[in-house]
mmCIF file of C-alpha atoms in Angstrom:
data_model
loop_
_atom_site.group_PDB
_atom_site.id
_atom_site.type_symbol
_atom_site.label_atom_id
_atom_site.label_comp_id
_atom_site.label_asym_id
_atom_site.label_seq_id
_atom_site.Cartn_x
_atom_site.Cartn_y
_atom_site.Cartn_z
ATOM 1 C CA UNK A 6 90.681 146.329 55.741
ATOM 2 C CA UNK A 7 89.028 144.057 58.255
ATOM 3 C CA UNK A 8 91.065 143.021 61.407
ATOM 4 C CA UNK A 9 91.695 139.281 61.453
ATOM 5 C CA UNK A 10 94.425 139.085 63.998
ATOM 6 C CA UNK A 11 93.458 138.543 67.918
ATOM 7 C CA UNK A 12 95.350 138.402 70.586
ATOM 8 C CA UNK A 13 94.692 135.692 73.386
ATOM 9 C CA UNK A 14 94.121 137.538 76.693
ATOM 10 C CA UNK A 15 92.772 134.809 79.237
ATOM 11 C CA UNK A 16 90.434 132.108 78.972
ATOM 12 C CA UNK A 17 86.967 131.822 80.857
ATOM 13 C CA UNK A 18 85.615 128.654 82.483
ATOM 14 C CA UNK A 19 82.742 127.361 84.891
ATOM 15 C CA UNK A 20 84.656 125.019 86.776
ATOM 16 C CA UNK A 21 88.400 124.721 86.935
ATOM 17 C CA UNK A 22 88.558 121.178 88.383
ATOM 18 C CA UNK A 23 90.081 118.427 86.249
ATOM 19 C CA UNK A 24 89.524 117.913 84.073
ATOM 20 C CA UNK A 25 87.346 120.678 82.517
ATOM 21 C CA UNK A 26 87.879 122.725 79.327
ATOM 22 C CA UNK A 27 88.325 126.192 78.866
ATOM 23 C CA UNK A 28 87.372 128.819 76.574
ATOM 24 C CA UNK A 29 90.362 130.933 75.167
ATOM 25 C CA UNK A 30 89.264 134.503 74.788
ATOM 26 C CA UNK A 31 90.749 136.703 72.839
ATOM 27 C CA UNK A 32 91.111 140.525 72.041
ATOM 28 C CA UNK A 33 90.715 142.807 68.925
ATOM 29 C CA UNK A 34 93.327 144.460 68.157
ATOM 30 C CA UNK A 35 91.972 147.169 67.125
ATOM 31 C CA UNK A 36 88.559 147.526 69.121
ATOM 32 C CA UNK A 37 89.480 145.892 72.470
ATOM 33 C CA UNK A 38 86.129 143.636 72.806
ATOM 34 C CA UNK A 39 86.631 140.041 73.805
ATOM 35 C CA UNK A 40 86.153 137.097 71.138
ATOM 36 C CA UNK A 41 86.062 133.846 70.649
ATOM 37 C CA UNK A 42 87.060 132.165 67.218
ATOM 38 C CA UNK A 43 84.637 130.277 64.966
ATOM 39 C CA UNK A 44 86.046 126.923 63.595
ATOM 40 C CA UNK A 45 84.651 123.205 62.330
ATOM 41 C CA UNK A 46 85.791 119.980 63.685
ATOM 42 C CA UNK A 47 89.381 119.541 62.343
ATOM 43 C CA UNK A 48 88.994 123.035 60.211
ATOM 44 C CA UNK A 49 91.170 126.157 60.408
ATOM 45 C CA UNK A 50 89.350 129.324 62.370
ATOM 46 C CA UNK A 51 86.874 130.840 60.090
ATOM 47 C CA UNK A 52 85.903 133.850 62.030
ATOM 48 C CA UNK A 53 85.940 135.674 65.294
ATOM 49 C CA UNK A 54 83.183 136.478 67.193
ATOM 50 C CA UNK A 55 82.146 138.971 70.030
ATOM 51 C CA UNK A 56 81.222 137.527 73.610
ATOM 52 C CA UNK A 57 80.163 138.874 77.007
ATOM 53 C CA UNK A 58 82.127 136.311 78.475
ATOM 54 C CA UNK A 59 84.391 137.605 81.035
ATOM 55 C CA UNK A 60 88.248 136.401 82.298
ATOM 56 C CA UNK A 61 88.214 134.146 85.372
ATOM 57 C CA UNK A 62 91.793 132.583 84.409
ATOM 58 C CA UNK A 63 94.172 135.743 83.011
ATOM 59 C CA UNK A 64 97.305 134.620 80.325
ATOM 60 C CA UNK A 65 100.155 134.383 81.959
ATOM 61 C CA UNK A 66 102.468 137.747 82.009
ATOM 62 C CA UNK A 67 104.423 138.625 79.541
ATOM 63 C CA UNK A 68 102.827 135.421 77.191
ATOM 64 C CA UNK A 69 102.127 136.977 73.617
ATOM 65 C CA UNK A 70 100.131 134.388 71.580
ATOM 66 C CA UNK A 71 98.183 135.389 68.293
ATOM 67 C CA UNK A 72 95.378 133.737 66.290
ATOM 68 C CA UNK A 73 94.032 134.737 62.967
ATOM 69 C CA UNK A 74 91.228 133.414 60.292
ATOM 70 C CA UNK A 75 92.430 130.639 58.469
ATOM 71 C CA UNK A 76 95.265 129.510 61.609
ATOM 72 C CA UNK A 77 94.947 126.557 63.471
ATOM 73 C CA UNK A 78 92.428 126.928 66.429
ATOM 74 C CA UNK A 79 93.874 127.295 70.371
ATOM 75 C CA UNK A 80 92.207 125.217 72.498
ATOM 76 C CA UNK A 81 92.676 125.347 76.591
ATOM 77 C CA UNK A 82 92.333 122.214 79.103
ATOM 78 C CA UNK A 83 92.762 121.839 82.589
ATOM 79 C CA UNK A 84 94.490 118.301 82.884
ATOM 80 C CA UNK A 85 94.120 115.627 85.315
ATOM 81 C CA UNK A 86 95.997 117.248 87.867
ATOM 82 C CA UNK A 87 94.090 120.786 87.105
ATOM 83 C CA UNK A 88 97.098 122.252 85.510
ATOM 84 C CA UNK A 89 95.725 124.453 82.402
ATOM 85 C CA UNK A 90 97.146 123.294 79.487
ATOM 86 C CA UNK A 91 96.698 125.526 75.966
ATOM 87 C CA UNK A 92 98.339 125.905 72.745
ATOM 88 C CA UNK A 93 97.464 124.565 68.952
ATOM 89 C CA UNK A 94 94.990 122.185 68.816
ATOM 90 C CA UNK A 95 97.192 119.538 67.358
ATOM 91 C CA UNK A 96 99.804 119.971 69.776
ATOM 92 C CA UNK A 97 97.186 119.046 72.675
ATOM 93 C CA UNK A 98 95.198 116.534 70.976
ATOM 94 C CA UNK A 99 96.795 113.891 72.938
ATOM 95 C CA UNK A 100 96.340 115.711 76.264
ATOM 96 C CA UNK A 101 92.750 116.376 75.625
ATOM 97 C CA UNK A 102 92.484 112.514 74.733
ATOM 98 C CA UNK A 103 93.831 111.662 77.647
ATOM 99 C CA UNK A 104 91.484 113.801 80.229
ATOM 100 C CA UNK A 105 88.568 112.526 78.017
ATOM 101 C CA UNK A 106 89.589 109.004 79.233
ATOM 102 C CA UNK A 107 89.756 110.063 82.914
ATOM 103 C CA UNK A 108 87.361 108.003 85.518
ATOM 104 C CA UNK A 109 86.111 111.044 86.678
ATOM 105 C CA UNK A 110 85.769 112.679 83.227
ATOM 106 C CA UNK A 111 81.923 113.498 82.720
ATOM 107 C CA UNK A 112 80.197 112.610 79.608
ATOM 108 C CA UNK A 113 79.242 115.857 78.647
ATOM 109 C CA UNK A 114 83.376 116.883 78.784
ATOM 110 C CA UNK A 115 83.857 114.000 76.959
ATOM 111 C CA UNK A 116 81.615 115.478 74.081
ATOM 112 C CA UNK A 117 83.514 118.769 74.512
ATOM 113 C CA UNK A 118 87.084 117.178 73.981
ATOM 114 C CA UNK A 119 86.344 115.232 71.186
ATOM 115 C CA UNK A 120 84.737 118.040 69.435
ATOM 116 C CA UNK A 121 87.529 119.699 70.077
ATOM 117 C CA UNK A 122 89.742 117.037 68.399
ATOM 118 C CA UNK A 123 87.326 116.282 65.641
ATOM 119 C CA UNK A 124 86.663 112.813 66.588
ATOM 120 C CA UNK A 125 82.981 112.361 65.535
ATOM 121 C CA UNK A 126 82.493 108.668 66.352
ATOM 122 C CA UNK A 127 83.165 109.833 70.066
ATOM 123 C CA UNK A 128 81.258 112.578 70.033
ATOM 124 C CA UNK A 129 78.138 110.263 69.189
ATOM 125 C CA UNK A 130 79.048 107.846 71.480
ATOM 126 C CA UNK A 131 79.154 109.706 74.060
ATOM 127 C CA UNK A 132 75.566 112.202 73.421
ATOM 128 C CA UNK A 133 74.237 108.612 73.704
ATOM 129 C CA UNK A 134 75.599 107.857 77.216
ATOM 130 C CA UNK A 135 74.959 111.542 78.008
ATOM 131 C CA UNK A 136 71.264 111.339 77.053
ATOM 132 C CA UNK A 137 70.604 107.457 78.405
ATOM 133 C CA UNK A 138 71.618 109.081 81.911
ATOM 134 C CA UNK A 139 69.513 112.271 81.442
ATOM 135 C CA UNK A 140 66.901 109.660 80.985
ATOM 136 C CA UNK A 141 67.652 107.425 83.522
ATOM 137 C CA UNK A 142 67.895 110.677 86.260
ATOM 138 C CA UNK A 143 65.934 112.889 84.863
ATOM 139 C CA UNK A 144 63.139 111.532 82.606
ATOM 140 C CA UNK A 145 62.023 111.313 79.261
ATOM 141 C CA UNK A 146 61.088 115.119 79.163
ATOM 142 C CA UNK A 147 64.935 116.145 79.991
ATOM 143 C CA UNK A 148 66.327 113.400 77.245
ATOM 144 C CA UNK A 149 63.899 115.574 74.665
ATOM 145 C CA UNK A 150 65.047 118.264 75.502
ATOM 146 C CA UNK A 151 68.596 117.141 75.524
ATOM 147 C CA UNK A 152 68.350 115.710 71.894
ATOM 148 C CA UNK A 153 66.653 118.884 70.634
ATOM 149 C CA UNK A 154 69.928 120.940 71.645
ATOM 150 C CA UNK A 155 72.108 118.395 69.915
ATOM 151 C CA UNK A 156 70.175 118.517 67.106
ATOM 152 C CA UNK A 157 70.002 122.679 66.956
ATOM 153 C CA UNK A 158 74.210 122.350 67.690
ATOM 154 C CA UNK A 159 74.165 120.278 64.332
ATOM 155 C CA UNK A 160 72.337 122.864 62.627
ATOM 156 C CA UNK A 161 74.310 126.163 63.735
ATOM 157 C CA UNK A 162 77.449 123.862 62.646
ATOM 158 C CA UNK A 163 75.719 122.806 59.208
ATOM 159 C CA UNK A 164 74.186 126.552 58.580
ATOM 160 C CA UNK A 165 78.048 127.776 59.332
ATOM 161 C CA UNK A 166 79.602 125.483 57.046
ATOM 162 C CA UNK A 167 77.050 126.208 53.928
ATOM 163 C CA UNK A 168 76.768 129.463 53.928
ATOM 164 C CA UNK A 169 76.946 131.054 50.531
ATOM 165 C CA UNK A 170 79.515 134.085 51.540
ATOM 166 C CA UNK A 171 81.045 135.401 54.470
ATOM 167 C CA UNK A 172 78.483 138.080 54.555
ATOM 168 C CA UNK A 173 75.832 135.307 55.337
ATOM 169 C CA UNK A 174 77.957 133.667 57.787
ATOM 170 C CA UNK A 175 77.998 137.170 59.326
ATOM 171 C CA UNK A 176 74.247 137.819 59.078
ATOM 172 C CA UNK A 177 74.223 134.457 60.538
ATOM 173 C CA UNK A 178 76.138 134.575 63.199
ATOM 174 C CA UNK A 179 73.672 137.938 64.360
ATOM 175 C CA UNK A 180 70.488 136.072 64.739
ATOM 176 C CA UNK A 181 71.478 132.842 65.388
ATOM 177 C CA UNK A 182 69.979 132.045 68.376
ATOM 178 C CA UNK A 183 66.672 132.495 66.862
ATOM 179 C CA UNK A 184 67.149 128.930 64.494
ATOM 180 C CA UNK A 185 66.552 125.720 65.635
ATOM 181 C CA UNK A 186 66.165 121.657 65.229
ATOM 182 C CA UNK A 187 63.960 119.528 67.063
ATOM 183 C CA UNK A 188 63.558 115.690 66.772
ATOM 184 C CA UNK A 189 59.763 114.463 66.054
ATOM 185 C CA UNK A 190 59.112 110.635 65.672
ATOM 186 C CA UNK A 191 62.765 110.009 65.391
ATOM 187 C CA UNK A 192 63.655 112.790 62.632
ATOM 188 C CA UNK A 193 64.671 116.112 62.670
ATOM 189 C CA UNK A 194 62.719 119.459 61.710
ATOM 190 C CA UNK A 195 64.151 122.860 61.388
ATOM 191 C CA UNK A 196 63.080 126.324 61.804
ATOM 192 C CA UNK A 197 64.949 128.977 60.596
ATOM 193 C CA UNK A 198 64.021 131.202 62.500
ATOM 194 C CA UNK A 199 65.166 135.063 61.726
ATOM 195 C CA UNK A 200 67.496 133.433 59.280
ATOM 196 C CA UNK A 201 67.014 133.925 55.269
ATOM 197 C CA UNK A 202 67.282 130.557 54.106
ATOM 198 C CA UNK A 203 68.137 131.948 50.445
ATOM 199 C CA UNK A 204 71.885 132.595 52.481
ATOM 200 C CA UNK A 205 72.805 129.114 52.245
ATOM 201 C CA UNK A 206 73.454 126.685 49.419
ATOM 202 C CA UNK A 207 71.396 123.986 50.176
ATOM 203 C CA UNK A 208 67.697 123.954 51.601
ATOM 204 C CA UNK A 209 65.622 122.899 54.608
ATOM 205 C CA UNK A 210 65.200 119.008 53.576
ATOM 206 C CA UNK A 211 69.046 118.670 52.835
ATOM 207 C CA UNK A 212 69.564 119.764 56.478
ATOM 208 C CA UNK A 213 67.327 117.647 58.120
ATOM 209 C CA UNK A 214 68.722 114.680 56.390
ATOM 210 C CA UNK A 215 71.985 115.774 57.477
ATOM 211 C CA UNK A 216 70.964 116.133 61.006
ATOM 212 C CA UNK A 217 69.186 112.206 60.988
ATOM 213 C CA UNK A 218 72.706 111.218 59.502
ATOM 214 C CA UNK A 219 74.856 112.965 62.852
ATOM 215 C CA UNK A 220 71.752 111.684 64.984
ATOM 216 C CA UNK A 221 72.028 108.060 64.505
ATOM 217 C CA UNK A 222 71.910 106.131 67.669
ATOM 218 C CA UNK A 223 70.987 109.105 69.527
ATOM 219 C CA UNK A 224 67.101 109.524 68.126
ATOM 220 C CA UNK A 225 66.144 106.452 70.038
ATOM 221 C CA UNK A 226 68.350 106.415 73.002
ATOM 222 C CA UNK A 227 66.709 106.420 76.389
ATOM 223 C CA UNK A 228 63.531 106.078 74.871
ATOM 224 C CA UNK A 229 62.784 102.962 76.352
ATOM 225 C CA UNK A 230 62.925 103.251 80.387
ATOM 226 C CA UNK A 231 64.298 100.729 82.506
ATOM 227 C CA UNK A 232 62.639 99.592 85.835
ATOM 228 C CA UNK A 233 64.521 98.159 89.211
ATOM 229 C CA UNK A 234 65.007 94.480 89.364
ATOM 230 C CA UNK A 235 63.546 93.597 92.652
ATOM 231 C CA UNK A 236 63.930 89.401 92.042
ATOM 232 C CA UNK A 237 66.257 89.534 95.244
ATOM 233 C CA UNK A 238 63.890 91.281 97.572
ATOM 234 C CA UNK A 239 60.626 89.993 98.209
ATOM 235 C CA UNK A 240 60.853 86.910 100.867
ATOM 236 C CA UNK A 241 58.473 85.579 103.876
ATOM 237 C CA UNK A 242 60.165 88.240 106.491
ATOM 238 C CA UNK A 243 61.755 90.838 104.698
ATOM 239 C CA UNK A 244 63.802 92.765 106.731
ATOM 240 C CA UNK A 245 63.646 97.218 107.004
ATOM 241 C CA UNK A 246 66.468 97.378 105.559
ATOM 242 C CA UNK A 247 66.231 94.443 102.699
ATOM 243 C CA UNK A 248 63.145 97.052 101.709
ATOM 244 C CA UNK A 249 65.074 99.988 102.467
ATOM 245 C CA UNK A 250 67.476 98.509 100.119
ATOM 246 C CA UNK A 251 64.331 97.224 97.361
ATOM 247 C CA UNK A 252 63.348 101.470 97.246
ATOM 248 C CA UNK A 253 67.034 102.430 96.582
ATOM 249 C CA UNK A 254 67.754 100.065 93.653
ATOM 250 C CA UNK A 255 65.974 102.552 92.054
ATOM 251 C CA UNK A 256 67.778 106.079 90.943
ATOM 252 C CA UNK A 257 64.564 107.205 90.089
ATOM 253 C CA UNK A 258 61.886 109.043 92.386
ATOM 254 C CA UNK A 259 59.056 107.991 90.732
ATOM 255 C CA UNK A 260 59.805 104.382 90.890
ATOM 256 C CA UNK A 261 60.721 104.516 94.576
ATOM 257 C CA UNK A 262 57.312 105.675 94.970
ATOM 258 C CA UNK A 263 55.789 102.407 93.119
ATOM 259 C CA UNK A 264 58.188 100.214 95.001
ATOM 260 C CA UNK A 265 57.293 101.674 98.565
ATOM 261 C CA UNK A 266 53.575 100.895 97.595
ATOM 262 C CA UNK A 267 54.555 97.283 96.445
ATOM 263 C CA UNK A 268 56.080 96.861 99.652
ATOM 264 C CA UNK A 269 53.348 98.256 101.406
ATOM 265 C CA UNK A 270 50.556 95.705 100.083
ATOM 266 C CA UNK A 271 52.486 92.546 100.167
ATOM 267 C CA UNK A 272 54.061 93.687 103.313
ATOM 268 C CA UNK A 273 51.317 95.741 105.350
ATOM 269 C CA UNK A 274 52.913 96.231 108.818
ATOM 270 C CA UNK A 275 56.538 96.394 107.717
ATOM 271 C CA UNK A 276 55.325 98.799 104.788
ATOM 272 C CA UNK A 277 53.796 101.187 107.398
ATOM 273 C CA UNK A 278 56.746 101.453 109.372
ATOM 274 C CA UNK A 279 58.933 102.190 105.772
ATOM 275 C CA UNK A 280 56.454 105.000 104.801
ATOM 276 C CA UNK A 281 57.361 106.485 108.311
ATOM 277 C CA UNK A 282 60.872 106.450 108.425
ATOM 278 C CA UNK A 283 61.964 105.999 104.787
ATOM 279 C CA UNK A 284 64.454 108.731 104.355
ATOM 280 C CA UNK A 285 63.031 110.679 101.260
ATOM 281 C CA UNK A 286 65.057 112.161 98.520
ATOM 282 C CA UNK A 287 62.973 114.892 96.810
ATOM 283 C CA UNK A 288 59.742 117.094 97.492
ATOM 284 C CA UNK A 289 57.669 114.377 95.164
ATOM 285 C CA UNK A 290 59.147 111.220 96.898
ATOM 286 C CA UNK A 291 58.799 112.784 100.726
ATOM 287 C CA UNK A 292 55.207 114.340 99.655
ATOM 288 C CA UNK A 293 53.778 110.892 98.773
ATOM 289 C CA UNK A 294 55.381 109.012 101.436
ATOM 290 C CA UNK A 295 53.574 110.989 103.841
ATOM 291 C CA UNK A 296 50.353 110.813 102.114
ATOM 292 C CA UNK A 297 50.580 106.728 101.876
ATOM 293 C CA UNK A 298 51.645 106.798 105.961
ATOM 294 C CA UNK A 299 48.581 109.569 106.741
ATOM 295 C CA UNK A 300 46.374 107.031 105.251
ATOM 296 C CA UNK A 301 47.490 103.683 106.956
ATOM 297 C CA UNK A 302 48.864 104.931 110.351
ATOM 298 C CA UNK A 303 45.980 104.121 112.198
ATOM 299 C CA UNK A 304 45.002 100.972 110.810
ATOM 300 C CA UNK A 305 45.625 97.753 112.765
ATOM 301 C CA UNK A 306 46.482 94.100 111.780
ATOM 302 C CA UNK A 307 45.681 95.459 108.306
ATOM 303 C CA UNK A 308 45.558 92.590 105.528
ATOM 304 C CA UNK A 309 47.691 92.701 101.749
ATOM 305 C CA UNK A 310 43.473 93.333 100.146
ATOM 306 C CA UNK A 311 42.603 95.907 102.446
ATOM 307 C CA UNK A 312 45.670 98.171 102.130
ATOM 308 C CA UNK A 313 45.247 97.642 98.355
ATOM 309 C CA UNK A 314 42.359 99.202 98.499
ATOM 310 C CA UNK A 315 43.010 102.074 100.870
ATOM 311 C CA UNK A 316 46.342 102.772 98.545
ATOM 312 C CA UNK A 317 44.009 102.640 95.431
ATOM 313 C CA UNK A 318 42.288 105.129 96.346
ATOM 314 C CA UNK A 319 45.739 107.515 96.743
ATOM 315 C CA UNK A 320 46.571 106.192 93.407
ATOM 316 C CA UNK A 321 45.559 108.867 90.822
ATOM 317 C CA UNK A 322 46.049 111.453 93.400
ATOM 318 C CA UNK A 323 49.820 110.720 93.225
ATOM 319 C CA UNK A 324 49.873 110.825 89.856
ATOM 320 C CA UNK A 325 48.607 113.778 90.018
ATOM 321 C CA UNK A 326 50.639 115.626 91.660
ATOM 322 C CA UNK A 327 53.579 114.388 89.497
ATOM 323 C CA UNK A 328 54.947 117.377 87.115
ATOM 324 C CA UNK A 329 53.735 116.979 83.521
ATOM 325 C CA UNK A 330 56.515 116.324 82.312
ATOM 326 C CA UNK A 331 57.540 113.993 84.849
ATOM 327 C CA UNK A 332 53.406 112.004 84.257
ATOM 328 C CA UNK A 333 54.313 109.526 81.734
ATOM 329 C CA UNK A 334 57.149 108.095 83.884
ATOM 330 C CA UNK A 335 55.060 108.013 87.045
ATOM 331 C CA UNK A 336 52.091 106.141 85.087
ATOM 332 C CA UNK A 337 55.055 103.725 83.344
ATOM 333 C CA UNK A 338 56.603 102.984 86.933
ATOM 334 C CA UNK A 339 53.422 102.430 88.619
ATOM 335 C CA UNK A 340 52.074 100.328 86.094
ATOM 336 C CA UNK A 341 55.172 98.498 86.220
ATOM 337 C CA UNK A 342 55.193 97.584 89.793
ATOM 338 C CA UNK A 343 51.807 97.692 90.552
ATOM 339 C CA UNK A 344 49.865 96.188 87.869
ATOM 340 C CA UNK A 345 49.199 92.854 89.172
ATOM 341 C CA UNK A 346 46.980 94.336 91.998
ATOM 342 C CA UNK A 347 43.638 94.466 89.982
ATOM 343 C CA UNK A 348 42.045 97.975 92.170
ATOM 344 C CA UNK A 349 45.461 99.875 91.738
ATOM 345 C CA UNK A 350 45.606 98.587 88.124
ATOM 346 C CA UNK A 351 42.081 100.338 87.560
ATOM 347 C CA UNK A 352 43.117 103.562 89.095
ATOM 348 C CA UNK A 353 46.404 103.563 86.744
ATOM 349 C CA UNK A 354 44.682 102.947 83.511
ATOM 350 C CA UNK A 355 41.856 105.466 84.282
ATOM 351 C CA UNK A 356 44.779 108.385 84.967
ATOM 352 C CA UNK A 357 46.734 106.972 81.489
ATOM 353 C CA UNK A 358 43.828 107.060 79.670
ATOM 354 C CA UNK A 359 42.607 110.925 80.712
ATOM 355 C CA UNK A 360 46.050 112.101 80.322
ATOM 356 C CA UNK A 361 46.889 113.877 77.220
ATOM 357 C CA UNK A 362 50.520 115.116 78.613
ATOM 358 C CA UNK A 363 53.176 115.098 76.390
ATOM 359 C CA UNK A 364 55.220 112.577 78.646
ATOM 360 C CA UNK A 365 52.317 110.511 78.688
ATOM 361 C CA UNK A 366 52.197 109.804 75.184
ATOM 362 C CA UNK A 367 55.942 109.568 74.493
ATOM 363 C CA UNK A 368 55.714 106.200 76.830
ATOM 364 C CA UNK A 369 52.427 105.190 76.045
ATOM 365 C CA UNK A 370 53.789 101.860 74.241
ATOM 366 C CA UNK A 371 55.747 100.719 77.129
ATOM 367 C CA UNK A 372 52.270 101.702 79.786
ATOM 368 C CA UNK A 373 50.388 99.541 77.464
ATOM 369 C CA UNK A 374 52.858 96.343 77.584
ATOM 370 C CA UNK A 375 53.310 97.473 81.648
ATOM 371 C CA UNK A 376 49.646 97.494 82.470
ATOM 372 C CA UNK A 377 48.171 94.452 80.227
ATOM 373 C CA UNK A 378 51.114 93.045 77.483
ATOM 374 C CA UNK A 379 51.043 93.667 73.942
ATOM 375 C CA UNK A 380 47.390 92.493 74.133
ATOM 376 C CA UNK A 381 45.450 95.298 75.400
ATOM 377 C CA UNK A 382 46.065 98.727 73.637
ATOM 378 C CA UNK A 383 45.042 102.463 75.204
ATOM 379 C CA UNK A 384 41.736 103.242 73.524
ATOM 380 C CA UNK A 385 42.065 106.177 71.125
#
């Protein structure tokens, strides 16, 4: 007779500030390996299954708590003030509601706790803000990715809950890591992976429209980038640090980079001096700041035409030596801030229309209507 009962021994966790969650681990009874139950949003536990996760917060001594298939789940919590909090999920539901309201609460916590409570509208709310900030921070590349894991997430869940017997949830469970989902043109595609589809009662198709359903909202988020608003900066005599202050309205590296050789060409000797002492934020960003200064520094009473052409000339170089994945955003930001300066607008159009990265062709709408408006179109 199988074993069904386990034993909560501790829970594991990366970080124990507040508020976090953490992952109660429990023990066979009867082989001693460390588990971790199986269970759908606002189901009962379905299964146990075996983890090389390892204690980092032990049960208290002399605390005997037991879970089993078909009981409610435990989940754990550390609280606002970092107190861990754990029990039956619908005796903490309100606690767990509460730390996902915190201020300081991050987004992908958020995700966690509502999963936790089975409250899907928040869930999807909340991927959304999660993946418009991996855009906004990270790029279009990371956001892919990000979506991609949701989407796989979905699918383990789905795969779990359609199963045709507990042996195929089993057989499952085994090779699991080798099925995924991935989001193409806004809908989801599956691969199986190791997986015998002929274990589950409904087929690839059925999933996929199940994923689109879950990923509503969340297939086009952060697809569309968003560039600084630089209205306020701009006058006769800018100050250093009113263009100091243009370069860091921008969370993005790429688009400081655009932005410090805006400045440069409509300001030429105040530029130079913000190339020099700009204090950089990443290898990219420091990198092509001292490129632009190494190429200027020794000009004098240089004109708005002249550095345009002399930064012109850095132009595709810069882009580069931007990461592929990072290229599209680069080209997007550059063209952006840069296209009204007809050499630099050359040099950007030439590098957009060579590239055939990935990152390049996810934005290549948004280059287009950066570069020339809805008029011109990239040849193809």
């Amino acid at each position: 007779m199988t074993v069904t009962t386990h034993k909560l021994c501790g829970f594991a966790t990366l970080s124990p500030e507040a508020p976090s969650m953490a992952l109660p681990l429990f023990g066979d009874t009867a082989s001693g390996d460390l588990n971790v139950q199986i269970y759908q949003m606002n189901g009962p536990i379905t299964a146990f299954a075996r983890v090389a996760e390892t204690i980092s917060v032990p049960l208290p001594q002399g605390t005997e708590i037991y879970a089993e298939v078909g009981g409610e789940p435990l989940i754990a919590v550390f609280d606002e003030y970092g107190a861990l909090r754990y029990g039956p999920r619908s005796d903490l539901g309100v606690v767990v509601r509460q730390c996902a309201s915190h201020p300081k609460a991050s987004d992908a916590f958020r995700i966690s706790a509502y999963e936790v409570v089975g409250d899907i509208d928040q869930v999807r709310r909340h991927r959304q803000r999660a993946c418009e900030s991996i855009t906004k921070f990270l790029g279009m590349q990371s956001s892919r990715y990000f979506k991609d894991s949701v989407a796989t997430d979905i699918f383990w869940n789905l795969l779990e809950q359609n199963a045709r017997s507990a042996e195929a949830a089993s057989r499952f469970r085994t090779v699991r890591g080798t099925a995924s989902a991935r989001m193409h043109d806004g809908r989801s595609l599956v691969d199986f992976g190791l997986i015998d589809p002929s274990d589950f009662t409904i087929e690839s198709r059925d999933f996929e429209a199940l994923i689109d359903r879950e990923m509503v909202g969340l297939a086009s988020a952060g697809v569309r980038l968003k560039k600084a608003d630089l209205s306020g900066y701009g006058g006769s005599a800018p100050t250093y640090g009113e263009l100091i202050a243009a370069i860091a309205a921008s969370p993005r590296q790429e688009e400081r980079v655009a932005i410090l050789m805006r400045i440069m060409i409509l300001f030429p000797k105040e530029g130079i001096n913000v190339a020099q002492y700009y204090p950089h934020h990443s290898a990219y960003e420091k990198a092509a700041a001292g490129k632009l200064f190494a190429a200027v520094y020794l000009e004098r009473d240089i004109t708005s035409n002249v550095m345009e052409r002399i930064l012109s000339g850095l132009t595709r170089q810069l882009i580069s030596d931007a990461y592929p994945m990072r290229k599209g955003e680069v080209i997007f930001y550059f063209a952006s801030h840069l296209s009204d300066f007809p050499l630099v607008r050359g040099q950007i159009l030439d590098s957009f229309t060579r590239s055939n990265a990935l990152s390049v062709n996810m934005l290549s709408e948004q280059i287009n209507n950066a570069l020339f408006g809805s008029k011109y179109r990239r040849p193809t």
